[in-house]
Short mmCIF file of C-alpha atoms in Angstrom, two decimals:
data_model
loop_
_atom_site.label_atom_id
_atom_site.label_comp_id
_atom_site.label_asym_id
_atom_site.label_seq_id
_atom_site.Cartn_x
_atom_site.Cartn_y
_atom_site.Cartn_z
CA UNK K 1 0.36 0.08 -0.11
CA UNK K 2 1.80 3.06 -0.38
CA UNK K 3 1.81 6.03 2.27
CA UNK K 4 -0.49 8.81 0.79
CA UNK K 5 -2.85 6.11 0.19
CA UNK K 6 -2.99 5.16 3.86
CA UNK K 7 -2.55 8.30 4.90
CA UNK K 8 -6.54 9.47 2.37
CA UNK K 9 -7.70 6.34 3.53
CA UNK K 10 -6.65 7.37 7.71
CA UNK K 11 -8.58 11.08 7.02
CA UNK K 12 -12.12 9.16 5.12
CA UNK K 13 -11.74 7.27 8.09
CA UNK K 14 -11.70 9.97 10.30
CA UNK K 15 -14.14 11.93 8.74
CA UNK K 16 -16.84 9.39 7.94
CA UNK K 17 -16.48 8.15 11.52
CA UNK K 18 -17.19 12.29 12.12
CA UNK K 19 -20.08 12.30 10.33
CA UNK K 20 -21.51 9.00 11.88
CA UNK K 21 -20.69 9.80 15.21
CA UNK K 22 -22.38 13.53 14.27
CA UNK K 23 -25.78 11.84 13.12
CA UNK K 24 -25.62 9.62 15.94
CA UNK K 25 -25.86 12.95 17.90
CA UNK K 26 -28.44 13.98 15.90
CA UNK K 27 -31.34 11.52 16.60
CA UNK K 28 -30.50 11.10 19.92
CA UNK K 29 -31.04 14.88 20.34
CA UNK K 30 -33.96 13.45 18.66
CA UNK K 31 -35.19 12.11 22.75
CA UNK K 32 -34.19 15.30 24.19
CA UNK K 33 -37.29 15.43 25.89
CA UNK K 34 -37.76 19.18 28.21
CA UNK K 35 -39.82 20.72 29.66
CA UNK K 36 -42.86 22.35 28.71
CA UNK K 37 -41.95 25.66 29.36
CA UNK K 38 -42.70 27.97 26.55
CA UNK K 39 -42.14 31.06 27.95
CA UNK K 40 -38.51 30.19 29.45
CA UNK K 41 -37.85 30.28 25.12
CA UNK K 42 -37.09 26.58 25.79
CA UNK K 43 -38.60 24.56 22.27
CA UNK K 44 -39.66 20.92 22.89
CA UNK K 45 -37.89 18.00 20.66
CA UNK K 46 -39.71 16.60 17.55
CA UNK K 47 -41.28 13.86 19.89
CA UNK K 48 -42.69 15.57 22.79
CA UNK K 49 -44.94 17.88 20.23
CA UNK K 50 -46.63 15.18 18.70
CA UNK K 51 -46.81 13.65 22.25
CA UNK K 52 -48.43 17.08 23.14
CA UNK K 53 -50.09 17.28 20.02
CA UNK K 54 -51.84 13.76 20.80
CA UNK K 55 -52.75 14.69 25.19
CA UNK K 56 -54.29 17.67 23.51
CA UNK K 57 -56.53 15.68 21.00
CA UNK K 58 -57.26 13.19 23.71
CA UNK K 59 -57.85 15.86 26.27
CA UNK K 60 -61.06 18.25 23.46
CA UNK K 61 -62.60 14.56 22.63
CA UNK K 62 -62.82 13.89 26.99
CA UNK K 63 -64.16 17.05 27.01
CA UNK K 64 -66.54 17.05 23.84
CA UNK K 65 -67.47 12.82 25.25
CA UNK K 66 -68.66 14.47 28.76
CA UNK K 67 -70.42 17.98 27.03
CA UNK K 68 -73.03 15.19 24.99
CA UNK K 69 -73.47 12.31 27.32
CA UNK K 70 -74.47 15.19 29.80
CA UNK K 71 -77.09 15.96 27.46
CA UNK K 72 -77.96 12.56 27.50
CA UNK K 73 -77.04 12.46 23.46
CA UNK K 74 -76.88 8.54 22.48
CA UNK K 75 -73.55 7.45 21.30
CA UNK K 76 -73.97 7.09 17.27
CA UNK K 77 -74.99 11.29 16.89
CA UNK K 78 -71.72 11.78 18.65
CA UNK K 79 -70.44 10.18 16.11
CA UNK K 80 -72.09 12.31 13.66
CA UNK K 81 -71.54 15.88 15.46
CA UNK K 82 -67.54 14.82 14.63
CA UNK K 83 -67.97 13.91 11.37
CA UNK K 84 -69.97 17.08 11.12
CA UNK K 85 -66.88 18.77 12.13
CA UNK Z 1 42.03 14.80 51.38
CA UNK Z 2 42.44 15.35 47.95
CA UNK Z 3 41.04 18.11 45.38
CA UNK Z 4 39.05 15.82 43.65
CA UNK Z 5 37.50 14.92 46.88
CA UNK Z 6 36.35 18.18 48.24
CA UNK Z 7 35.50 18.52 44.01
CA UNK Z 8 32.83 14.98 44.76
CA UNK Z 9 31.54 16.86 47.69
CA UNK Z 10 29.47 18.58 45.64
CA UNK Z 11 28.18 16.43 43.07
CA UNK Z 12 25.80 18.90 40.91
CA UNK Z 13 28.70 21.01 40.59
CA UNK Z 14 31.49 18.38 40.07
CA UNK Z 15 28.86 16.16 37.39
CA UNK Z 16 28.60 19.53 35.51
CA UNK Z 17 32.28 20.26 35.65
CA UNK Z 18 33.30 16.78 34.49
CA UNK Z 19 30.61 16.10 31.90
CA UNK Z 20 30.52 16.33 27.81
CA UNK Z 21 31.14 19.95 27.20
CA UNK Z 22 26.91 19.78 25.21
CA UNK Z 23 25.58 17.53 27.51
CA UNK Z 24 27.38 20.76 31.01
CA UNK Z 25 25.75 23.22 28.25
CA UNK Z 26 22.27 22.16 27.71
CA UNK Z 27 22.39 21.51 31.58
CA UNK Z 28 22.70 24.80 32.38
CA UNK Z 29 19.63 25.66 29.38
CA UNK Z 30 17.66 23.83 31.21
CA UNK Z 31 18.19 25.12 34.08
CA UNK Z 32 17.98 28.93 32.78
CA UNK Z 33 14.43 27.22 30.73
CA UNK Z 34 12.90 26.17 34.15
CA UNK Z 35 13.49 29.13 35.36
CA UNK Z 36 11.74 30.84 32.33
CA UNK Z 37 8.32 28.45 32.46
CA UNK Z 38 8.30 29.28 35.97
CA UNK Z 39 8.53 32.66 35.45
CA UNK Z 40 6.31 32.67 32.41
CA UNK Z 41 3.45 30.28 34.06
CA UNK Z 42 3.61 32.99 37.32
CA UNK Z 43 2.52 35.51 34.44
CA UNK Z 44 0.36 33.59 33.68
CA UNK Z 45 0.98 33.44 30.01
CA UNK Z 46 1.46 29.90 29.62
CA UNK Z 47 -0.43 27.39 31.71
CA UNK Z 48 0.61 27.15 35.27
CA UNK Z 49 -0.74 24.54 36.43
CA UNK Z 50 1.84 22.93 34.14
CA UNK Z 51 4.55 24.73 33.86
CA UNK Z 52 5.20 25.65 37.97
CA UNK Z 53 5.97 21.81 38.41
CA UNK Z 54 8.03 21.14 35.23
CA UNK Z 55 9.96 23.98 35.57
CA UNK Z 56 10.84 23.43 39.12
CA UNK Z 57 10.98 19.98 37.61
CA UNK Z 58 13.00 20.56 34.65
CA UNK Z 59 15.41 23.07 37.35
CA UNK Z 60 16.17 20.50 39.62
CA UNK Z 61 16.35 17.39 37.70
CA UNK Z 62 19.18 18.99 35.75
CA UNK Z 63 21.07 20.93 38.85
CA UNK Z 64 21.09 17.45 41.11
CA UNK Z 65 23.11 14.87 38.33
CA UNK Z 66 25.69 12.92 40.92
CA UNK Z 67 27.83 9.69 40.45
CA UNK Z 68 26.02 7.01 41.43
CA UNK Z 69 27.62 3.81 42.58
CA UNK Z 70 28.52 2.39 38.90
CA UNK Z 71 30.31 5.15 38.79
CA UNK Z 72 28.26 5.97 35.64
CA UNK Z 73 25.97 9.59 36.24
CA UNK Z 74 22.25 9.71 37.57
CA UNK Z 75 19.63 11.33 39.89
CA UNK Z 76 17.39 10.00 42.51
CA UNK Z 77 14.41 10.66 41.11
CA UNK Z 78 13.01 8.60 38.21
CA UNK Z 79 14.93 6.29 35.58
CA UNK Z 80 12.57 6.16 32.90
CA UNK Z 81 14.70 3.22 30.63
CA UNK Z 82 14.38 1.05 32.82
CA UNK Z 83 12.83 -2.10 31.03
CA UNK Z 84 15.16 -4.86 32.86
CA UNK Z 85 12.45 -6.45 36.29
CA UNK Z 86 14.99 -6.34 38.64
CA UNK Z 87 16.26 -3.66 37.99
CA UNK Z 88 13.04 -1.90 38.37
CA UNK Z 89 12.31 -3.48 40.91
CA UNK Z 90 15.71 -1.90 42.01
CA UNK Z 91 14.67 1.44 41.79
CA UNK Z 92 11.20 1.50 43.21
CA UNK Z 93 12.29 1.54 46.84
CA UNK Z 94 15.31 3.71 45.25
CA UNK Z 95 14.18 7.02 42.92
CA UNK Z 96 11.22 8.31 44.84
CA UNK Z 97 8.99 9.09 42.13
CA UNK Z 98 10.05 5.57 39.58
CA UNK Z 99 6.93 3.98 41.38
CA UNK Z 100 4.49 7.45 39.61
CA UNK Z 101 6.85 6.93 36.25
CA UNK Z 102 5.82 3.24 36.00
CA UNK Z 103 2.37 2.61 37.44
CA UNK Z 104 1.35 5.52 36.64
CA UNK Z 105 3.01 7.59 33.74
CA UNK Z 106 4.43 5.17 31.56
CA UNK Z 107 1.39 2.99 31.68
CA UNK Z 108 -0.39 5.85 30.32
CA UNK Z 109 -3.06 5.68 33.68
CA UNK Z 110 -2.55 9.54 34.24
CA UNK Z 111 -3.32 10.61 31.12
CA UNK Z 112 -6.80 8.85 31.50
CA UNK Z 113 -7.19 10.49 35.01
CA UNK Z 114 -6.96 13.50 33.34
CA UNK Z 115 -8.84 12.71 30.61
CA UNK Z 116 -12.36 12.09 33.27
CA UNK Z 117 -11.06 14.83 34.65
CA UNK Z 118 -11.71 16.76 31.33
CA UNK Z 119 -14.57 14.53 30.46
CA UNK Z 120 -16.52 15.80 34.78
CA UNK Z 121 -15.95 19.22 33.08
CA UNK Z 122 -17.03 18.68 30.07
CA UNK Z 123 -21.01 19.54 29.15
CA UNK Z 124 -21.76 18.76 25.63
CA UNK Z 125 -25.32 20.48 25.06
CA UNK Z 126 -23.03 22.52 22.80
CA UNK Z 127 -21.84 19.78 20.71
CA UNK Z 128 -25.81 18.54 20.82
CA UNK Z 129 -27.13 21.06 19.19
CA UNK Z 130 -25.45 21.34 16.03
CA UNK Z 131 -23.35 18.48 15.70
CA UNK Z 132 -22.57 18.38 11.98
CA UNK Z 133 -20.81 21.36 11.53
CA UNK Z 134 -18.63 21.43 14.98
CA UNK Z 135 -17.86 17.81 14.28
CA UNK Z 136 -16.64 19.08 10.63
CA UNK Z 137 -15.40 22.31 11.97
CA UNK Z 138 -12.81 19.83 13.99
CA UNK Z 139 -12.47 17.70 11.19
CA UNK Z 140 -11.10 20.97 9.60
CA UNK Z 141 -8.64 21.38 12.00
CA UNK Z 142 -6.70 18.22 12.62
CA UNK Z 143 -5.61 19.26 9.17
CA UNK Z 144 -1.88 19.52 11.26
CA UNK Z 145 -2.56 16.13 12.81
CA UNK Z 146 -2.70 14.56 8.99
CA UNK Z 147 -0.16 16.99 7.43
CA UNK Z 148 2.98 16.12 9.44
CA UNK Z 149 3.15 12.75 8.54
CA UNK Z 150 4.70 13.17 5.25
CA UNK Z 151 6.78 16.02 6.88
CA UNK Z 152 8.01 14.55 8.83
CA UNK Z 153 8.79 11.42 7.12
CA UNK Z 154 10.73 13.57 4.35
CA UNK Z 155 12.60 15.11 8.10
CA UNK Z 156 13.74 11.04 8.09
CA UNK Z 157 11.79 9.22 11.21
CA UNK Z 158 9.64 6.39 11.04
CA UNK Z 159 6.20 6.42 10.21
CA UNK Z 160 4.78 4.78 13.48
CA UNK Z 161 7.73 8.58 15.01
CA UNK Z 162 5.74 11.03 12.29
CA UNK Z 163 2.64 9.70 13.77
CA UNK Z 164 3.46 10.63 17.26
CA UNK Z 165 4.49 13.60 16.16
CA UNK Z 166 2.48 14.39 13.95
CA UNK Z 167 -0.94 13.53 17.09
CA UNK Z 168 0.69 17.45 18.74
CA UNK Z 169 -1.29 19.07 15.73
CA UNK Z 170 -4.79 17.79 17.47
CA UNK Z 171 -3.64 19.32 20.67
CA UNK Z 172 -4.76 16.56 23.23
CA UNK Z 173 -1.76 15.87 25.84
CA UNK Z 174 -3.11 12.62 27.45
CA UNK Z 175 -3.27 11.75 23.15
CA UNK Z 176 -0.35 12.48 22.25
CA UNK Z 177 1.45 10.54 25.64
CA UNK Z 178 -1.11 7.59 24.51
CA UNK Z 179 -0.30 7.34 21.19
CA UNK Z 180 3.53 7.61 21.68
CA UNK Z 181 4.15 5.90 24.13
CA UNK Z 182 2.25 2.53 21.42
CA UNK Z 183 3.63 3.87 18.46
CA UNK Z 184 7.19 4.77 18.96
CA UNK Z 185 7.91 4.47 23.13
CA UNK Z 186 12.11 5.25 22.46
CA UNK Z 187 10.59 8.76 21.86
CA UNK Z 188 7.26 8.55 24.11
CA UNK Z 189 9.65 11.43 27.14
CA UNK Z 190 10.59 14.42 24.18
CA UNK Z 191 7.29 14.38 22.15
CA UNK Z 192 5.48 14.28 25.49
CA UNK Z 193 7.81 17.78 26.31
CA UNK Z 194 6.85 18.51 22.90
CA UNK Z 195 2.86 18.32 22.58
CA UNK Z 196 2.84 20.09 26.42
CA UNK Z 197 4.70 22.67 26.15
CA UNK Z 198 3.42 23.99 22.87
CA UNK Z 199 -0.04 23.37 24.66
CA UNK Z 200 0.83 26.26 26.32
CA UNK Z 201 1.79 28.49 23.40
CA UNK Z 202 -1.32 28.27 21.55
CA UNK Z 203 -2.83 31.06 24.00
CA UNK Z 204 -0.43 33.36 22.82
CA UNK Z 205 0.01 31.89 18.67
CA UNK Z 206 -3.88 31.61 17.23
CA UNK Z 207 -4.88 34.96 17.90
CA UNK Z 208 -2.23 35.85 15.77
CA UNK Z 209 -2.95 33.55 13.20
CA UNK Z 210 -6.90 34.41 13.19
CA UNK Z 211 -5.55 38.42 12.60
CA UNK Z 212 -3.67 37.26 10.31
CA UNK Z 213 -5.25 34.86 8.24
CA UNK Z 214 -9.34 36.33 8.78
CA UNK Z 215 -10.50 40.46 8.42
CA UNK Z 216 -11.17 42.26 10.51
CA UNK Z 217 -14.77 42.72 8.75
CA UNK Z 218 -15.68 38.94 9.20
CA UNK Z 219 -14.05 38.44 11.94
CA UNK Z 220 -16.68 40.24 14.27
CA UNK Z 221 -19.08 38.69 12.45
CA UNK Z 222 -22.59 37.24 14.87
CA UNK Z 223 -24.50 34.93 14.92
CA UNK Z 224 -28.10 36.05 13.89
CA UNK Z 225 -30.28 33.58 15.76
CA UNK Z 226 -33.55 32.95 14.80
CA UNK Z 227 -36.73 34.75 17.59
CA UNK Z 228 -38.43 31.08 16.06
CA UNK Z 229 -36.04 28.93 17.10
CA UNK Z 230 -34.07 29.63 20.13
CA UNK Z 231 -31.74 27.60 21.59
CA UNK Z 232 -32.99 23.74 23.13
CA UNK Z 233 -32.19 22.53 26.03
CA UNK Z 234 -30.98 19.05 26.52
CA UNK Z 235 -31.67 17.02 29.39
CA UNK Z 236 -29.14 15.12 31.35
CA UNK Z 237 -30.51 11.59 30.02
CA UNK Z 238 -29.72 12.46 26.55
CA UNK Z 239 -26.37 13.75 27.06
CA UNK Z 240 -26.48 10.45 29.88
CA UNK Z 241 -26.75 7.93 26.92
CA UNK Z 242 -25.25 9.63 24.13
CA UNK Z 243 -21.76 9.20 26.31
CA UNK Z 244 -22.85 5.29 27.14
CA UNK Z 245 -23.73 4.69 23.20
CA UNK Z 246 -20.82 6.33 21.81
CA UNK Z 247 -18.44 5.12 24.24
CA UNK Z 248 -19.44 1.24 23.16
CA UNK Z 249 -19.57 2.94 19.47
CA UNK Z 250 -15.87 3.53 19.95
CA UNK Z 251 -14.45 1.36 21.83
CA UNK Z 252 -16.08 -1.59 19.12
CA UNK Z 253 -14.13 0.05 16.23
CA UNK Z 254 -11.12 0.35 18.04
CA UNK Z 255 -10.31 -1.58 20.89
CA UNK Z 256 -6.29 0.01 20.75
CA UNK Z 257 -7.47 3.67 22.67
CA UNK Z 258 -10.82 2.01 24.40
CA UNK Z 259 -8.85 3.21 27.57
CA UNK Z 260 -8.96 7.01 26.33
CA UNK Z 261 -12.91 6.44 25.68
CA UNK Z 262 -13.92 5.33 28.33
CA UNK Z 263 -11.71 7.74 30.55
CA UNK Z 264 -13.31 10.27 28.89
CA UNK Z 265 -17.23 8.71 28.55
CA UNK Z 266 -16.90 7.15 32.25
CA UNK Z 267 -16.42 11.57 33.23
CA UNK Z 268 -19.65 12.75 30.83
CA UNK Z 269 -21.96 10.11 32.83
CA UNK Z 270 -21.03 10.74 36.11
CA UNK Z 271 -21.59 14.53 35.65
CA UNK Z 272 -24.63 13.75 33.78
CA UNK Z 273 -25.32 11.42 36.19
CA UNK Z 274 -25.65 13.15 39.78
CA UNK Z 275 -22.77 11.21 40.60
CA UNK Z 276 -21.84 14.92 42.67
CA UNK Z 277 -18.97 13.68 45.62
CA UNK Z 278 -17.37 11.28 42.55
CA UNK Z 279 -18.00 14.83 40.38
CA UNK Z 280 -16.15 16.46 43.11
CA UNK Z 281 -13.47 14.28 43.29
CA UNK Z 282 -13.08 14.06 40.33
CA UNK Z 283 -12.65 17.59 38.64
CA UNK Z 284 -11.25 18.59 41.81
CA UNK Z 285 -7.98 15.95 43.45
CA UNK Z 286 -7.98 13.40 40.28
CA UNK Z 287 -7.45 15.56 37.37
CA UNK Z 288 -5.16 18.35 39.74
CA UNK Z 289 -2.99 15.63 41.21
CA UNK Z 290 -3.16 14.15 38.50
CA UNK Z 291 -2.26 17.25 36.31
CA UNK Z 292 0.71 18.09 38.89
CA UNK Z 293 2.42 14.77 39.10
CA UNK Z 294 2.46 14.98 35.25
CA UNK Z 295 3.93 18.17 34.92
CA UNK Z 296 6.23 17.47 37.40
CA UNK Z 297 7.44 14.54 35.94
CA UNK Z 298 7.43 16.01 32.29
CA UNK Z 299 9.64 17.94 34.20
CA UNK Z 300 11.69 16.08 35.79
CA UNK Z 301 11.58 13.64 32.00
CA UNK Z 302 13.93 16.68 30.86
CA UNK Z 303 17.16 14.99 31.94
CA UNK Z 304 19.60 16.58 29.51
CA UNK Z 305 21.09 13.10 28.60
CA UNK Z 306 17.51 12.50 27.98
CA UNK Z 307 17.26 15.46 25.64
CA UNK Z 308 20.20 15.26 23.95
CA UNK Z 309 18.56 13.14 20.89
CA UNK Z 310 19.27 14.24 17.27
CA UNK Z 311 15.39 13.70 16.58
CA UNK Z 312 14.51 16.01 19.56
CA UNK Z 313 15.44 19.60 17.48
CA UNK Z 314 13.41 18.13 14.37
CA UNK Z 315 10.53 17.27 16.86
CA UNK Z 316 10.37 21.00 18.34
CA UNK Z 317 10.26 22.05 14.52
CA UNK Z 318 7.66 19.65 13.99
CA UNK Z 319 5.54 19.91 17.13
CA UNK Z 320 4.58 23.45 16.04
CA UNK Z 321 4.24 23.07 12.33
CA UNK Z 322 1.17 20.65 13.36
CA UNK Z 323 0.15 22.36 15.13
CA UNK Z 324 0.18 25.96 13.28
CA UNK Z 325 -1.11 23.00 10.79
CA UNK Z 326 -3.95 22.80 12.31
CA UNK Z 327 -5.02 26.42 13.74
CA UNK Z 328 -4.65 27.26 9.05
CA UNK Z 329 -6.63 23.72 8.87
CA UNK Z 330 -9.68 25.04 11.34
CA UNK Z 331 -9.72 28.87 10.11
CA UNK Z 332 -10.62 26.69 6.60
CA UNK Z 333 -13.02 24.73 7.69
CA UNK Z 334 -14.67 28.03 9.31
CA UNK Z 335 -14.78 29.43 6.10
CA UNK Z 336 -16.03 26.78 4.13
CA UNK Z 337 -19.38 26.98 7.30
CA UNK Z 338 -19.31 30.21 6.36
CA UNK Z 339 -20.08 30.18 2.87
CA UNK Z 340 -22.55 26.96 4.12
CA UNK Z 341 -24.16 28.43 6.67
CA UNK Z 342 -24.19 31.63 3.44
CA UNK Z 343 -22.26 33.75 5.73
CA UNK Z 344 -23.83 33.31 8.98
CA UNK Z 345 -20.97 32.19 10.97
CA UNK Z 346 -18.44 33.24 12.28
CA UNK Z 347 -15.34 32.01 10.32
CA UNK Z 348 -12.49 32.55 13.20
CA UNK Z 349 -14.78 29.38 15.54
CA UNK Z 350 -13.51 26.96 12.89
CA UNK Z 351 -9.88 27.28 15.00
CA UNK Z 352 -11.87 26.06 18.28
CA UNK Z 353 -11.37 22.88 16.75
CA UNK Z 354 -8.37 22.36 18.06
CA UNK Z 355 -8.92 20.31 20.65
CA UNK Z 356 -7.00 22.78 23.79
CA UNK Z 357 -9.65 22.68 26.06
CA UNK Z 358 -10.92 25.24 26.72
CA UNK Z 359 -8.85 27.47 25.47
CA UNK Z 360 -9.26 27.51 21.98
CA UNK Z 361 -12.84 28.49 22.03
CA UNK Z 362 -11.94 31.13 24.64
CA UNK Z 363 -9.30 32.52 22.50
CA UNK Z 364 -11.82 33.20 19.92
CA UNK Z 365 -13.84 34.44 21.93
CA UNK Z 366 -11.69 37.04 23.67
CA UNK Z 367 -11.01 37.66 19.27
CA UNK Z 368 -14.26 38.04 18.51
CA UNK Z 369 -15.23 40.47 20.89
CA UNK Z 370 -12.11 42.68 20.85
CA UNK Z 371 -13.43 43.39 17.00
CA UNK Z 372 -16.82 43.69 18.43
CA UNK Z 373 -18.07 42.87 22.23
CA UNK Z 374 -21.87 42.62 21.37
CA UNK Z 375 -20.38 38.46 19.09
CA UNK Z 376 -21.02 36.21 21.30
CA UNK Z 377 -19.76 32.73 18.96
CA UNK Z 378 -18.70 31.04 22.93
CA UNK Z 379 -21.69 28.13 22.64
CA UNK Z 380 -20.74 27.76 18.91
CA UNK Z 381 -16.53 27.32 19.50
CA UNK Z 382 -17.26 25.20 22.38
CA UNK Z 383 -19.09 22.83 20.46
CA UNK Z 384 -16.53 22.31 17.93
CA UNK Z 385 -13.72 22.72 20.87
CA UNK Z 386 -15.68 18.80 22.29
CA UNK Z 387 -16.03 17.98 19.10
CA UNK Z 388 -12.45 18.60 18.68
CA UNK Z 389 -11.60 16.16 21.87
CA UNK Z 390 -13.39 13.46 20.54
CA UNK Z 391 -11.80 13.68 16.48
CA UNK Z 392 -7.99 13.28 18.07
CA UNK Z 393 -9.26 10.46 20.11
CA UNK Z 394 -10.67 9.02 16.32
CA UNK Z 395 -7.65 9.85 14.92
CA UNK Z 396 -5.85 8.31 18.22
CA UNK Z 397 -7.70 4.96 17.23
CA UNK Z 398 -6.50 5.12 13.78
CA UNK Z 399 -3.70 5.52 14.21
CA UNK Z 400 -2.73 3.02 16.92
CA UNK Z 401 -4.36 0.82 14.45
CA UNK Z 402 -3.73 1.25 11.45
CA UNK Z 403 -0.55 2.74 11.07
CA UNK Z 404 1.44 -0.32 12.19
CA UNK Z 405 -0.50 -1.63 9.20
CA UNK Z 406 0.37 0.32 6.42
CA UNK Z 407 3.86 0.61 7.93
CA UNK Z 408 4.15 -3.36 7.54
CA UNK Z 409 2.24 -3.41 4.04
CA UNK Z 410 4.08 0.52 2.77
#
């Protein structure tokens, strides 16, 4: 093996491993969740944001169900109501 | 009582007068250099933590050469060239620093302790926020680590010796110590001394390189941050997982450098897992104790007989070339990032990729602040700085693994 080839191989490997490490760090960053404090200017991870959206949707659904159930509306009407929305 | 017997009463002077003139002058020169290092350390021009024990050690060892029972010249501090087990056991009972040298220095333990301490001090949030740009800059700031090898070969060094001295370009003392121990054991003393001497110089030399390569207009460039994208807060658990995953991955790739990887990531893991008492121990007594003994041993190893190796002058020149090339490479990387980010980047940050934590990052912020006091680039500079440590560790692993292989095929 030529010395130049060897050194180029080492440099290429170093760069590839550095980028692999960067990708790993980036992936780990996606799982990073922080406190839900918008006033502090803290941004949330993508997973935390999706989780928050799902929680909010479930809360709205629960509120609607409770509202119609209290008015004794049958479940099928509740479904129609959702569809109309 | 004859004159010779009287002279032998003061053996330091006797050995100085009786030795070869080159050795005598080198001894005097090293005593003066030791005193100068203490002065520069005290003044804060060089790192006092390292330079004061190193300077006093250097001056003392060259003053206290004596005639040993066998008739040859020696000292009562340490003998780093011992290989015979019986002699080593004997010396462990005579030379007072021999146990520290044998059990912590020559096996790289002290380098691992320093690395553990550095890990405890590292906040990797900066790296986790912008991993690609940080690692990109750090890779360019390794230019000296790669380009010094062919230059060293032209100077007549072997490939393993060239790779060891080229590691000075990574500006990471423990890495240089570890690589030279593995690749060029005969030269590891002068290479490590050169490396630590020059690491102190980055603080003084790199500001001039920044001024030389970056015009004032770009040096004062502030990074404009999107107000809709505030800085992400990284949870300690994320940083802990990062340390665990990366430690295992790098050890799988390069088992030869696993002690260093393990030490660095162990430090990070302890910091992020909230083990306060252990963290305080590692970043306090262990780190300061190791740095003290490292400096002391490096000074003691600067004995005239040991340093009078014809290769030492070459190592001095190559060390400074390596650091210079890494600095230039870092700034070139900074310029590339400036173009990639369409002008929203300060090219001076590139030099922070040279992994002298946190000196180079501080140098960058200081130089930027001189031109534009409102420009804050420290988070980006620290990200590149920490990436520099990881990239140097990767290159150390690659050199220890591949350089012997390339040499056998060459």
